[in-house]
Amino acid sequence: MLPPIEELKSVVEQLLPGVSLPIEGSALVVPPKDLMAVCRCLKDTDRFHLDYLANLTAVDYPPERIEVVYHLYSMTHKHGPVTLRVKLDRAKTAVDSVTPIWRGAEFQEREVYDLFGVTFTGHPDLRRILMWEGFEGYPMRKDYVPEDQNAL
């Protein structure tokens, strides 16, 4: 059984000295620099064994930030979800790719890159997946202004 979020936070912080994970709602907020260590810990620690990344998406909070959100489950222990949130400054939307940990992140990271403009450092094939090459902007950002389809 998955421990309460407070206990999960405490165990991860004990296993990773120097990492601090605030809790907001039912999510752990992970600093971008600690994302890989936290994800590896959650997957490799037998007690959690969060071996399945069910969802990876982003949320735009203009004007200051974009958050990347991860939902993790354990197929082995049949528990979850654990929600991770990584807050990124809109001026520097880059975070490490989790594809080395969960291969299923590959297309989801490409989608977030394509629609929100988040760069996933170390991604094996980071390119647009839904929009065509040369498309201007990121259509899921709240500051995106669509072109006038009726203009001649």
C-alpha positions as a printed Julia matrix, in Angstrom:
152×3 Matrix{Float64}:
   0.0    0.0     0.0
   1.21   3.47   -0.88
   2.03   5.55    2.21
   0.38   8.96    2.73
   2.0   11.8     0.78
   3.62  13.22    3.95
   5.33   9.89    4.65
   6.39   9.52    1.02
   7.93  13.0     1.17
   9.76  12.16    4.38
  11.19   8.88    3.05
  12.38  10.46   -0.21
  13.99  13.36    1.65
  15.79  10.87    3.93
  17.02   8.84    0.95
  18.14  11.97   -0.92
  19.89  14.34    1.52
  19.63  17.96    0.44
  16.37  17.45   -1.46
  13.35  19.32   -0.15
   9.89  18.46   -1.5
   7.09  20.82   -0.51
   3.58  19.41   -0.63
   0.88  21.38   -2.43
  -2.54  19.77   -2.27
  -1.86  16.11   -2.92
   1.28  16.67   -5.03
   4.98  16.76   -4.32
   6.65  19.86   -5.76
  10.04  18.85   -7.14
  12.74  21.43   -7.92
  13.87  21.03  -11.56
  17.45  20.24  -10.5
  16.25  17.31   -8.36
  13.74  15.78  -10.78
  15.9   12.89  -12.02
  17.07  11.89   -8.54
  13.52  11.97   -7.14
  12.07  10.01  -10.07
  14.83   7.41   -9.91
  14.29   7.08   -6.15
  10.51   6.63   -6.55
  11.0    3.99   -9.22
  13.9    2.07   -7.67
  12.85   2.06   -3.99
  11.13  -1.3    -3.46
   8.58   0.19   -1.09
   7.21   2.5    -3.79
   8.35   0.92   -7.08
   6.55   3.56   -9.17
   7.3    1.81  -12.43
   4.58   3.35  -14.61
   4.36   6.95  -15.8
   0.66   7.2   -16.65
   0.6   10.84  -17.62
   2.96  13.72  -18.23
   1.47  17.09  -19.1
   1.88  20.8   -18.43
  -0.2   23.65  -17.07
   0.33  27.3   -17.97
   0.11  29.87  -15.16
   0.84  33.21  -16.85
   2.67  35.41  -16.52
   5.24  33.72  -14.31
   5.38  29.93  -14.73
   4.61  26.69  -16.48
   4.32  23.49  -14.47
   5.12  20.03  -15.74
   2.92  17.43  -14.02
   3.72  13.71  -13.67
   1.31  10.96  -12.5
   3.07   7.8   -11.33
   1.75   4.35  -10.45
   3.17   1.04   -9.36
   2.05  -1.84  -11.52
   3.95  -4.21   -9.23
   2.31  -3.06   -5.98
  -0.91  -1.87   -7.65
  -0.92   1.55   -6.01
  -0.88   5.2    -6.98
  -1.12   7.79   -8.22
   1.71   9.92   -6.94
   1.63  13.37   -8.48
   4.82  15.36   -9.05
   4.82  19.0   -10.11
   7.87  20.82  -11.47
   7.58  24.6   -11.59
   9.45  26.28  -14.44
  10.0   29.96  -15.1
   8.3   30.92  -18.39
  11.56  32.52  -19.53
  13.49  29.25  -18.98
  11.22  26.29  -19.64
  13.77  23.5   -19.59
  13.83  20.37  -17.45
  15.55  16.99  -17.67
  13.86  14.29  -19.72
  12.6   11.31  -17.71
  12.76   8.98  -20.73
  15.83   7.19  -19.27
  13.61   6.22  -16.3
  10.24   5.67  -18.03
  10.5    5.04  -21.78
   6.78   5.86  -22.08
   7.63   9.52  -21.43
   9.05   9.94  -24.92
   5.87  10.88  -26.8
   4.36  12.69  -23.82
   7.42  14.94  -23.52
   7.27  15.62  -27.26
   3.63  16.65  -26.91
   4.41  19.03  -24.02
   7.32  20.44  -26.01
   5.12  20.94  -29.07
   2.13  22.49  -27.31
   3.75  24.36  -24.37
   7.35  24.95  -25.47
   8.97  23.05  -22.59
  12.4   21.71  -23.56
  13.3   18.29  -22.15
  17.07  18.12  -21.84
  18.45  14.75  -22.91
  15.31  13.67  -24.77
  16.26  11.19  -27.53
  14.1   12.77  -30.28
  12.7   16.14  -29.2
  10.73  17.49  -32.16
   7.15  18.46  -32.88
   4.64  15.65  -32.76
   1.25  17.31  -33.39
   2.03  20.59  -35.13
   4.01  20.84  -38.35
   7.63  21.97  -38.52
   7.73  25.71  -38.9
   4.55  26.25  -36.84
   4.91  29.48  -34.89
   4.28  29.43  -31.14
   2.83  26.98  -28.66
  -0.96  26.63  -28.92
  -1.66  25.49  -25.34
   0.0   28.52  -23.78
  -2.52  31.05  -22.59
  -0.68  33.87  -24.36
  -0.93  32.13  -27.74
  -2.85  34.16  -30.33
  -4.19  32.03  -33.19
  -3.94  33.41  -36.68
  -7.13  34.71  -38.23
  -8.41  31.82  -40.35
 -10.78  34.17  -42.19
  -8.12  36.66  -43.3
  -7.53  36.82  -47.03
